[in-house]
Coordinates of C-alpha atoms and ligand atoms in Angstrom, one line a residue:
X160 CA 0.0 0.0 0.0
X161 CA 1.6 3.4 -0.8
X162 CA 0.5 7.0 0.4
X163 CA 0.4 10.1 -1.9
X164 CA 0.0 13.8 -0.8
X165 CA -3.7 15.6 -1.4
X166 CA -1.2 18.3 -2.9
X167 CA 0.1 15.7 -4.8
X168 CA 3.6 17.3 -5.2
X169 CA 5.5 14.6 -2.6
X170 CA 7.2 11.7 -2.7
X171 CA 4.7 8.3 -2.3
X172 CA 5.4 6.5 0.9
X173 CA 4.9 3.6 2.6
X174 CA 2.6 3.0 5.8
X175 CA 5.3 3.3 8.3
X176 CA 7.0 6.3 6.5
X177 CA 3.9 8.4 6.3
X178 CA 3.2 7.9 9.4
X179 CA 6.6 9.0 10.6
X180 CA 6.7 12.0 8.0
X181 CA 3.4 13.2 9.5
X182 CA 3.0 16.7 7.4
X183 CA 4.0 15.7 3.3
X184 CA 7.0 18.1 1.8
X185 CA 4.7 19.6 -0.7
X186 CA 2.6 21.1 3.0
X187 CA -0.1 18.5 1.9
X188 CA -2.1 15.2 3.8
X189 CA -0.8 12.1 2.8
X190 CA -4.2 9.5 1.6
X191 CA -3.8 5.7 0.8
X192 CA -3.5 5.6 -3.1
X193 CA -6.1 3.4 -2.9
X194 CA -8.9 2.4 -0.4
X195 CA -9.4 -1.1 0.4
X196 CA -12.6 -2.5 0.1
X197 CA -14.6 -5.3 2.1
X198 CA -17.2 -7.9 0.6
X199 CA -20.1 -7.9 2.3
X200 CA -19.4 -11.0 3.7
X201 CA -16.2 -9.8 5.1
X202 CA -17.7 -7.7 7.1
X203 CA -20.7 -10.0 8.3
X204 CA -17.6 -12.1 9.9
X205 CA -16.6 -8.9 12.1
X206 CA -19.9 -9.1 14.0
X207 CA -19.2 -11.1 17.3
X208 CA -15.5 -10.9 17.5
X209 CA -13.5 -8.4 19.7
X210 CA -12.4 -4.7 19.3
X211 CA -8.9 -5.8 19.0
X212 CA -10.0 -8.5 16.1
X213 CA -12.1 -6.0 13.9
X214 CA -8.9 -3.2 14.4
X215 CA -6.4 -6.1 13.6
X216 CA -8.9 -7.2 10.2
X217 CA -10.1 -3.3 9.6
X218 CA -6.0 -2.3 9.8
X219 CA -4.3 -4.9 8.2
X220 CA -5.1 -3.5 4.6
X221 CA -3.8 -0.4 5.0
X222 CA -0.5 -1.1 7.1
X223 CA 0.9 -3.5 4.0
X224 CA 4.3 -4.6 4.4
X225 CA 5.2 -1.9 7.1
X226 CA 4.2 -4.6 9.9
X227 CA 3.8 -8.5 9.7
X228 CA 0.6 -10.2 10.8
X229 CA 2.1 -11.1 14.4
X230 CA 3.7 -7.3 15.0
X231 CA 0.4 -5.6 14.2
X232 CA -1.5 -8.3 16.9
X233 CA 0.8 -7.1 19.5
X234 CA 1.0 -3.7 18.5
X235 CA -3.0 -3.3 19.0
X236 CA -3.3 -5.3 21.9
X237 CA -0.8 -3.1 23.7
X238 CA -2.7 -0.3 22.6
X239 CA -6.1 -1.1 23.6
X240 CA -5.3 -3.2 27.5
X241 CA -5.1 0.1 29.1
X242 CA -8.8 0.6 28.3
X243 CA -11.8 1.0 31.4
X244 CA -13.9 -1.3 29.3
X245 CA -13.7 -4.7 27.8
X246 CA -15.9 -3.7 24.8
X247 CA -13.2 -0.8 24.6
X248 CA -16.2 1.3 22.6
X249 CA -19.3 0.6 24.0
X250 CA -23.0 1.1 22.7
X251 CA -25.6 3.1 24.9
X252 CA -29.2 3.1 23.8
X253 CA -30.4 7.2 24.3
X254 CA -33.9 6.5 22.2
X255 CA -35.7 5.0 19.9
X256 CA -33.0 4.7 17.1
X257 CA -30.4 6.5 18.3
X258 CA -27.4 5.5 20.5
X259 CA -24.1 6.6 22.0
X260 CA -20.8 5.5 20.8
X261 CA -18.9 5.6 24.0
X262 CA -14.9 6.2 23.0
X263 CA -14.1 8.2 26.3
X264 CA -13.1 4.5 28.0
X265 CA -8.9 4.9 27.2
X266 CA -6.4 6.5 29.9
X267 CA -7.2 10.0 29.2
X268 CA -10.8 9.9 28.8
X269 CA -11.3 11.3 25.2
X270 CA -11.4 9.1 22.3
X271 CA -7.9 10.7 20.8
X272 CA -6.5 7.8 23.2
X273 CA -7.8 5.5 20.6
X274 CA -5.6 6.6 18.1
X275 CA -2.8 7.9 19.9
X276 CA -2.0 4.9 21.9
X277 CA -2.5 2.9 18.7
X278 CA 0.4 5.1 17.0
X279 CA 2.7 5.0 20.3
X280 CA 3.1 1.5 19.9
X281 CA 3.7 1.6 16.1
X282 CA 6.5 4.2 16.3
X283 CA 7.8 2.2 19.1
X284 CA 8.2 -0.6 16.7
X285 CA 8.9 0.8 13.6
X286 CA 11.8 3.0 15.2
X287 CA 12.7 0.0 16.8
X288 CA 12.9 -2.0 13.6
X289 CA 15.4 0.8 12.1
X290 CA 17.3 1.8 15.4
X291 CA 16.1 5.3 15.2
X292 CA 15.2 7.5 17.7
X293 CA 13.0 10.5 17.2
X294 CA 12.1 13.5 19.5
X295 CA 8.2 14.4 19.7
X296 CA 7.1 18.1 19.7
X297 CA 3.7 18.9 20.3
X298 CA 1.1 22.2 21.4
X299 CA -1.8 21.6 23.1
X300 CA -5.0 23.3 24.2
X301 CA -5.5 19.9 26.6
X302 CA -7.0 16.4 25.0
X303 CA -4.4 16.0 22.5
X304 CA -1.1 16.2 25.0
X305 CA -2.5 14.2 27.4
X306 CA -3.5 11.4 25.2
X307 CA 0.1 11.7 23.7
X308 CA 1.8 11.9 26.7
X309 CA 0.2 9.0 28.0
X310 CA 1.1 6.7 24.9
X311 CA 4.2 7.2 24.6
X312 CA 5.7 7.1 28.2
X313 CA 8.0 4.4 28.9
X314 CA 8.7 3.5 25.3
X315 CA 12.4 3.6 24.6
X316 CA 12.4 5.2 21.1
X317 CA 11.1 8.3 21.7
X318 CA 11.0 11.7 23.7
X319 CA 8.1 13.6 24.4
X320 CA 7.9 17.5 24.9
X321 CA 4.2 18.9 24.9
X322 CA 3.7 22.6 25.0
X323 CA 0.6 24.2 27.0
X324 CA -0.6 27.3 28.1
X325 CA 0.1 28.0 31.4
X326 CA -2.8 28.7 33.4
X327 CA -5.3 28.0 30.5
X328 CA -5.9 24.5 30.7
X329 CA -8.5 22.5 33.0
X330 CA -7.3 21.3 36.1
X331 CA -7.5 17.9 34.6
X332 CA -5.8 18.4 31.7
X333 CA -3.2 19.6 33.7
X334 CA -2.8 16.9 35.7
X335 CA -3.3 14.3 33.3
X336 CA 0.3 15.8 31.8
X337 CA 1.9 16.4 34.5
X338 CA 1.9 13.3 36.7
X339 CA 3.2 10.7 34.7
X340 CA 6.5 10.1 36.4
X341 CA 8.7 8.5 33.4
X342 CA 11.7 10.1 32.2
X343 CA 10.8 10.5 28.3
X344 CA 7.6 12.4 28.5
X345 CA 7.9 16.3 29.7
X346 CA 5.3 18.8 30.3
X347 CA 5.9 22.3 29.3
X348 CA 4.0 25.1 30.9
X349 CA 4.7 28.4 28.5
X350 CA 3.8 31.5 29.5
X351 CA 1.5 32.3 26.1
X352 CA -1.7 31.3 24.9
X353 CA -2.6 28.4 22.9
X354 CA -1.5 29.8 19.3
X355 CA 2.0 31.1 20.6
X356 CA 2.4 27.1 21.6
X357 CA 1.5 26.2 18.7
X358 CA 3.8 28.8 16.8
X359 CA 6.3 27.9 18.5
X360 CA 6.3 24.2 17.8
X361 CA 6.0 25.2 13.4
X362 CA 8.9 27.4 13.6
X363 CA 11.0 24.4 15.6
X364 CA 9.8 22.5 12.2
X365 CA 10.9 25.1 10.1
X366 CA 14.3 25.2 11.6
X367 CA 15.7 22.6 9.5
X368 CA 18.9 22.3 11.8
X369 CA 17.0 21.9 15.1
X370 CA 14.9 19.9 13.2
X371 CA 17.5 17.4 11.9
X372 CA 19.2 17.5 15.4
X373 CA 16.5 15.7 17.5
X374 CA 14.9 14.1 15.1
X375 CA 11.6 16.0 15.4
X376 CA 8.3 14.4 14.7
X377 CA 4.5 15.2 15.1
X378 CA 1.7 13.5 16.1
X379 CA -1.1 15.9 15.5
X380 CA -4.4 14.7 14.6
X381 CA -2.8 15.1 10.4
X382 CA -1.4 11.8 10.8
X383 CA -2.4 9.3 9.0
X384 CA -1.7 6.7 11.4
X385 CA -4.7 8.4 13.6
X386 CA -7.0 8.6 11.1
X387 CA -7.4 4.9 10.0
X388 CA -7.2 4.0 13.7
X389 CA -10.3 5.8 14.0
X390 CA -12.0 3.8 10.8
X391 CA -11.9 1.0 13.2
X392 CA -15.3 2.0 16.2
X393 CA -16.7 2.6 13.1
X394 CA -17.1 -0.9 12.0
X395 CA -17.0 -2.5 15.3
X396 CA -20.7 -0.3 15.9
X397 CA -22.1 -0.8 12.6
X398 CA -21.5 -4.5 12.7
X399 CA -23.3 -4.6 16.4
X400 CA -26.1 -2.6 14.9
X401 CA -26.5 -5.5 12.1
X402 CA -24.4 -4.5 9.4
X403 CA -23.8 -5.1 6.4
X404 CA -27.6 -5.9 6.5
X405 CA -28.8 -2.9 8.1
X406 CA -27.6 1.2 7.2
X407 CA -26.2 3.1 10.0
X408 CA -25.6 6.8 10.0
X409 CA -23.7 8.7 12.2
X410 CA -23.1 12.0 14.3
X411 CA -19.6 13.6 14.9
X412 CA -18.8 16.2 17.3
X413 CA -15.9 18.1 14.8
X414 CA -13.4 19.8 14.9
X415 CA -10.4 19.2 13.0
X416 CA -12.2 17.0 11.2
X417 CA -10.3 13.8 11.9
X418 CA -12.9 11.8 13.8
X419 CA -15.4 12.1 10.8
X420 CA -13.1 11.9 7.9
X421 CA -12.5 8.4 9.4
X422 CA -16.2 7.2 8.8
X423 CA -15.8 8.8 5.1
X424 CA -13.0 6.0 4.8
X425 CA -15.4 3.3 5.7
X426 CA -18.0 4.1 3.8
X427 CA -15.3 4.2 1.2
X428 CA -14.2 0.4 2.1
X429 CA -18.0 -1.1 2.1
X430 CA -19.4 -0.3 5.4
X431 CA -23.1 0.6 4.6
X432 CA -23.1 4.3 6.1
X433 CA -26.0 6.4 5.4
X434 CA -26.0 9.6 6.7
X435 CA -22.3 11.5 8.2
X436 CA -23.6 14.3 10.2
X437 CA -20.9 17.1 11.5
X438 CA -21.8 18.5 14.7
X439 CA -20.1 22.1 15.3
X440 CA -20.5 24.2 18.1
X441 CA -20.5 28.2 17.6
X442 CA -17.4 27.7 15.7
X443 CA -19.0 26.8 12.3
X444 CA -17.3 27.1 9.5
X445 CA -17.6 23.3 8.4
X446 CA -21.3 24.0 8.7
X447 CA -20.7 27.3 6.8
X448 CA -20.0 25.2 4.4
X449 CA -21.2 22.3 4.2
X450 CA -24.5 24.5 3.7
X451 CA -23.1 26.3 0.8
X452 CA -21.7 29.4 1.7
X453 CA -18.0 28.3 0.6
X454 CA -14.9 28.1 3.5
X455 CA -14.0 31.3 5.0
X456 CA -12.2 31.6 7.8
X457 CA -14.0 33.7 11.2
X458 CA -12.4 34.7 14.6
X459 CA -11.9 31.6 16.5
X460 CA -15.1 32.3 19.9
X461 CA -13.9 30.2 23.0
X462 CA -16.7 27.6 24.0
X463 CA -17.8 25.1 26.6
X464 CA -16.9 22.8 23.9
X465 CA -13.2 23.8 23.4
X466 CA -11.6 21.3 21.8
X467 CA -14.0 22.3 18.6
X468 CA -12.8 25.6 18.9
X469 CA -11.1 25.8 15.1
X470 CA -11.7 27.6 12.5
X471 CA -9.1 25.8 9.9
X472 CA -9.9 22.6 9.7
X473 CA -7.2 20.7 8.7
X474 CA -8.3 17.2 7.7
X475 CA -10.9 18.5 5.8
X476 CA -8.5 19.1 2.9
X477 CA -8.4 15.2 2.5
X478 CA -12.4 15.8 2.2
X479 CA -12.1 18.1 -0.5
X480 CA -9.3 15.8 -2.0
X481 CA -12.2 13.3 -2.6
X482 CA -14.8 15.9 -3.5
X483 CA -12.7 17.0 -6.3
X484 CA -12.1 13.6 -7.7
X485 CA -8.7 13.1 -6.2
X486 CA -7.4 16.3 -8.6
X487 CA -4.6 17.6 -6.4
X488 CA -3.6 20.3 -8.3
X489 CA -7.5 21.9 -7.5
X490 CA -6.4 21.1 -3.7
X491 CA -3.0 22.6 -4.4
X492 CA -4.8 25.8 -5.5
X493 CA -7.6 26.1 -3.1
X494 CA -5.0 25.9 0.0
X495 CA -3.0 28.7 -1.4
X496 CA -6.7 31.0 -1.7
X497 CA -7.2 30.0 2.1
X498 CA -3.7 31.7 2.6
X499 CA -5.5 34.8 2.0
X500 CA -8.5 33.9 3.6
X501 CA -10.8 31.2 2.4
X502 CA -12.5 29.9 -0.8
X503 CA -15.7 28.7 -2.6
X504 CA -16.1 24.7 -3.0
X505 CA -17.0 24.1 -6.9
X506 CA -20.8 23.0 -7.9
X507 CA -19.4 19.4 -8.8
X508 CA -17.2 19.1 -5.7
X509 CA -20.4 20.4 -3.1
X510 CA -22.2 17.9 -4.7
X511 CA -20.1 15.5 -3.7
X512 CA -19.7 16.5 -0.2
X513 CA -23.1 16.8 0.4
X514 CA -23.8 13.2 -1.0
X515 CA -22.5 12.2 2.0
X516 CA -22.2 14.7 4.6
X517 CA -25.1 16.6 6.5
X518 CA -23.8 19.4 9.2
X519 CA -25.6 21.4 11.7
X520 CA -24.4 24.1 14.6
X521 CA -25.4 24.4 18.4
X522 CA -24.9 27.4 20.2
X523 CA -23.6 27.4 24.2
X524 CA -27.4 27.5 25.4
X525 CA -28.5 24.7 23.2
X526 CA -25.3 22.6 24.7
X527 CA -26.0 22.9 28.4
X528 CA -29.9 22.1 27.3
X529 CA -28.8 19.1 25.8
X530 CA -26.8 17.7 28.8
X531 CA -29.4 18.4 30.9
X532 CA -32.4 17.1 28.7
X533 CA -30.5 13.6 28.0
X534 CA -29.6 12.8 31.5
X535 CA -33.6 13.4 32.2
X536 CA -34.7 11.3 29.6
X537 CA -32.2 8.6 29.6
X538 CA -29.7 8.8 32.9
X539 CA -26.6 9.7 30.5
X540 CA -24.3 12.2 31.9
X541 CA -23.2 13.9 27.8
X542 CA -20.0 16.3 28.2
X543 CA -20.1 19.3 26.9
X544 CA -19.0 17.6 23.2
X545 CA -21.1 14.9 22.9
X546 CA -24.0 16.7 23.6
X547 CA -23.4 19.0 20.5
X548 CA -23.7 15.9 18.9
X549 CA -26.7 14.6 20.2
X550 CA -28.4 17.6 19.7
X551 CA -27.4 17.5 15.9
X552 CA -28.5 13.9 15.8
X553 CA -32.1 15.1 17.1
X554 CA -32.6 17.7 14.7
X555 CA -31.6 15.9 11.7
X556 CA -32.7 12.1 11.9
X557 CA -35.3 11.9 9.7
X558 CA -35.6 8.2 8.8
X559 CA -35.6 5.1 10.5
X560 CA -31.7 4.5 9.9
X561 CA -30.0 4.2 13.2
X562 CA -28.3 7.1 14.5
X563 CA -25.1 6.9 16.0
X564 CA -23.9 9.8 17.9
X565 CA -20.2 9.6 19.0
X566 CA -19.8 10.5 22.8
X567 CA -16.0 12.4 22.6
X568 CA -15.5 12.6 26.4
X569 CA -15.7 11.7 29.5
X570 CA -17.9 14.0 31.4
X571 CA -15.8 14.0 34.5
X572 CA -13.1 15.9 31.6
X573 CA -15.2 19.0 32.3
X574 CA -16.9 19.1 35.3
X575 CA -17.9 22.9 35.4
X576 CA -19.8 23.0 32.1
X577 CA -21.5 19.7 33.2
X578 CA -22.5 20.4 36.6
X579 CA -23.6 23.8 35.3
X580 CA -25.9 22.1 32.9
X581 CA -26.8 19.3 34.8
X582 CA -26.4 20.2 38.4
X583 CA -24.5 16.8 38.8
X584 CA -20.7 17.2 39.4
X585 CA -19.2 14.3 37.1
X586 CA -16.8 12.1 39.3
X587 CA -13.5 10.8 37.7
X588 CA -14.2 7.0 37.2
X589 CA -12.6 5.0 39.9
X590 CA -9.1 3.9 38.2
X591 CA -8.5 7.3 37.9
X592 CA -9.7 8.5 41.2
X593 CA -6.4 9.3 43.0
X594 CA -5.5 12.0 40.2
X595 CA -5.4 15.0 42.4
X596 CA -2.9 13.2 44.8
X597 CA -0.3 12.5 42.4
X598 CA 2.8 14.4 42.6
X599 CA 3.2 17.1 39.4
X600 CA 6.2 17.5 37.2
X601 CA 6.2 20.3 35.2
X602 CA 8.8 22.9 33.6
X603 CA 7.2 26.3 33.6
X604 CA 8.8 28.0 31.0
X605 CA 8.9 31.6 28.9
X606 CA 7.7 32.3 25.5
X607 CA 10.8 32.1 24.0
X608 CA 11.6 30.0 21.1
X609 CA 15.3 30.4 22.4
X610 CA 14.7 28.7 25.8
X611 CA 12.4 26.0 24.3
X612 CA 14.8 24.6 22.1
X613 CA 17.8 25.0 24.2
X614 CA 15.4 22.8 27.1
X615 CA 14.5 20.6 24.7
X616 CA 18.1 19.4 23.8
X617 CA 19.4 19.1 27.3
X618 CA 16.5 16.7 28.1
X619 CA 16.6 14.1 25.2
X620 CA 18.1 11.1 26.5
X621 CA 20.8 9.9 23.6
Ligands
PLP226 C1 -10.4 16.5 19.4 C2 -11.8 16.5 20.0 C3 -12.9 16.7 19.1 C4 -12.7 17.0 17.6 O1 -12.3 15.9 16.9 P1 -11.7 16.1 15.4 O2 -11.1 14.8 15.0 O3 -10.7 17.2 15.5 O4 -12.9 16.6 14.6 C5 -14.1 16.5 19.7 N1 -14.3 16.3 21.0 C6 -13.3 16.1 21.8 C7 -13.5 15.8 23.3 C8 -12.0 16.2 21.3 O5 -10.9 16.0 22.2

């Protein structure tokens, strides 16, 4: 199987090598050249077996010759043991036809665990494989250097440094990155907002001398190797619902885009999706879209729902990659125009889109409503996330195809909006219950690229 940039202007690569390349040269996503598809009887076989099977059978087409049959088996069960439930995404009934996807059951409680302890283990083993080392870079606004500090402590190949605002991240957050106790994984506290993180970590990437010197890799939600570990809950949910027999659609609380652009894939391989439906919170410029009114960039409004706070949403490129019948030079062009701004999405191509995408947008009120009116009606505590999906998934099921909304977080990640909505303060689940007594490790440092990458190089272990 070989990967090619949506820009199209980049060397093809292997599994492993996209994966460690995250970002293509050409600034574009890397895509499988091809997506494998699945007889209908292929998929009939899935139902009954367990998460780590269908990942292991969903996978396996994709990953080629970059792991053999007996690598990948150990790489997802090491992935998914650390899991608070056995059916590691399990099904809630809400209503009549509609159900919750729970992915908030991994170490961190958000379902980036799914993919990012996935991809943990198969840098550990590819790096392994080539006795390489790499050095991991990342900003955060909270769920996404959590999950990745969590993956990738203890394992040998790699160091971890994740950048965070100081001061601007829950209390949760904060201690989920800074009480692992391993040597690899460091927390850095930088006295800047979220973007000057973030900044800080592209201009590390564009210093081609740093850059060489550790090794630098990402793991942002780009990364191919998160995506397709995402394609997997969605086959393991249809199949329990009765696929291939029965159509399934599905509600995704969106952001980057990631999360849903993984159910476009298996729809792509056979899976009998119906309906994809992006959720957005105030922050709607997928919705914008999606509705017609082309993709123009707004001023980025803070929510109870931050981690959909984005106004560029970056795996919707490998969206539009499809939409425009795989023509990379159209992608090429229409990510320059968003340079300056934004652009409108051909007739043909928002066709295409909304053949299989529907979209809707929930403000703050309608979010705390939703929280409240689904723990009424059916004892399910939503956090602030999920419930911007289920409140999507009300407005727009229309037939009797299954809904399936997917349930992002944990409640307990964001106890103030939930207890506000709900007047129920969310308790961390039991495993996790000694959080606020562990001791913290963290490097408080200045907003200086300077003193970043000077830290960074007298902490990689060699
Ligand atoms: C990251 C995240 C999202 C958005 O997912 P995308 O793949 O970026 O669309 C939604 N909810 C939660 C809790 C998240 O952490």
């Amino acid at each position: 199987m070989k990967y090619i940039s949506t820009r199209g202007q980049a060397p093809e690569l292997t599994f492993d090598e996209a994966m460690l390349t995250g970002l293509a040269r050409d600034g574009g996503l890397y895509v499988p050249a091809e997506i494998p598809m699945f007889t209908s009887d292929e998929i009939a076989a899935m139902a009954g077996q367990t998460y780590e099977e269908v990942a292991f059978r969903v996978m396996k087409p994709f990953v080629g010759d970059s792991f053999d049959d007996v690598e990948l088996r150990g790489i997802i069960d090491r992935a998914y043991a650390g899991f608070g439930h056995a059916a590691r995404a399990p099904l809630v009934q809400l209503n009549e036809g509609h159900f919750l996807l729970e992915l908030f059951h991994g170490p961190t409680l958000a379902f980036k665990d799914f993919a990012m302890q996935l991809i943990g283990q198969l840098f550990q083993v590819a790096l392994k494989k080539r006795n390489e080392r790499v050095t991991i870079v990342g900003a955060t606004s909270g769920d996404t250097g959590s999950a990745a500090m969590e993956a990738f402590k203890g394992l040998d190949a790699v160091d971890v440094f994740i950048l965070y605002p100081h001061g601007r991240v829950s209390e949760v957050q904060r201690r989920q990155m800074s009480t692992p106790q391993e040597a690899n994984v460091h927390a850095l506290a930088v006295d800047g907002d979220f973007d000057d993180c973030q900044a800080a970590v592209k201009e590390m990437f564009n210093d081609f001398e740093f850059r060489d010197g550790v090794r630098l890799a990402g793991v942002n939600s780009i990364n191919i190797a998160r995506v397709l570990a995402q394609v997997v809950y969605y086959f393991s949910s249809a199949v329990s619902m009765g696929a291939p027999h029965r159509k399934i659609s599905y509600t995704v609380p969106t952001g980057n885009f990631g999360d849903i652009f993984a159910g476009f894939v298996a729809k792509q391989m056979g899976l009998p999706i119906d309906r994809l439906v992006v959720a957005t919170n105030q922050n709607d410029i997928l919705h914008r879209c999606l509705s017609g009114q082309g993709y123009h960039k707004g001023d980025t409004i803070p929510s109870i729902s931050p981690s959909m706070d984005i106004q560029v949403s970056s795996n919707f490129e490998r969206a539009l990659y499809y939409a425009y019948g795989q023509d990379a030079g159209a992608v090429a062009q229409l990510m320059e125009e968003l340079k300056s701004g934004g652009f409108d999405v051909s007739q043909g191509a928002m066709e295409a889109l909304q053949e299989v995408f529907d979209s809707g947008r929930v403000s703050e009120e309608e979010t705390l409503a939703a929280i409240k009116s689904t723990l009424a009606s059916s004892g399910e505590l939503l956090c602030p996330h999920s419930a911007v999906g289920v409140k999507v998934a009300e407005d727009e099921r229309v037939s009797t195809t299954p809904m399936i909304t997917l349930a992002t977080a944990h409640p307990a990640k964001f106890p103030a909006a939930v207890e506000d909505a709900s007047g129920v303060h969310p308790p961390l689940p039991p495993r996790m219950a000694d959080l606020y007594d562990r001791s913290e490790r963290v490097t408080r440092i200045g907003n200086d690229l300077g003193a970043l990458k000077t830290h960074i190089k007298g902490h990689i272990a060699t």
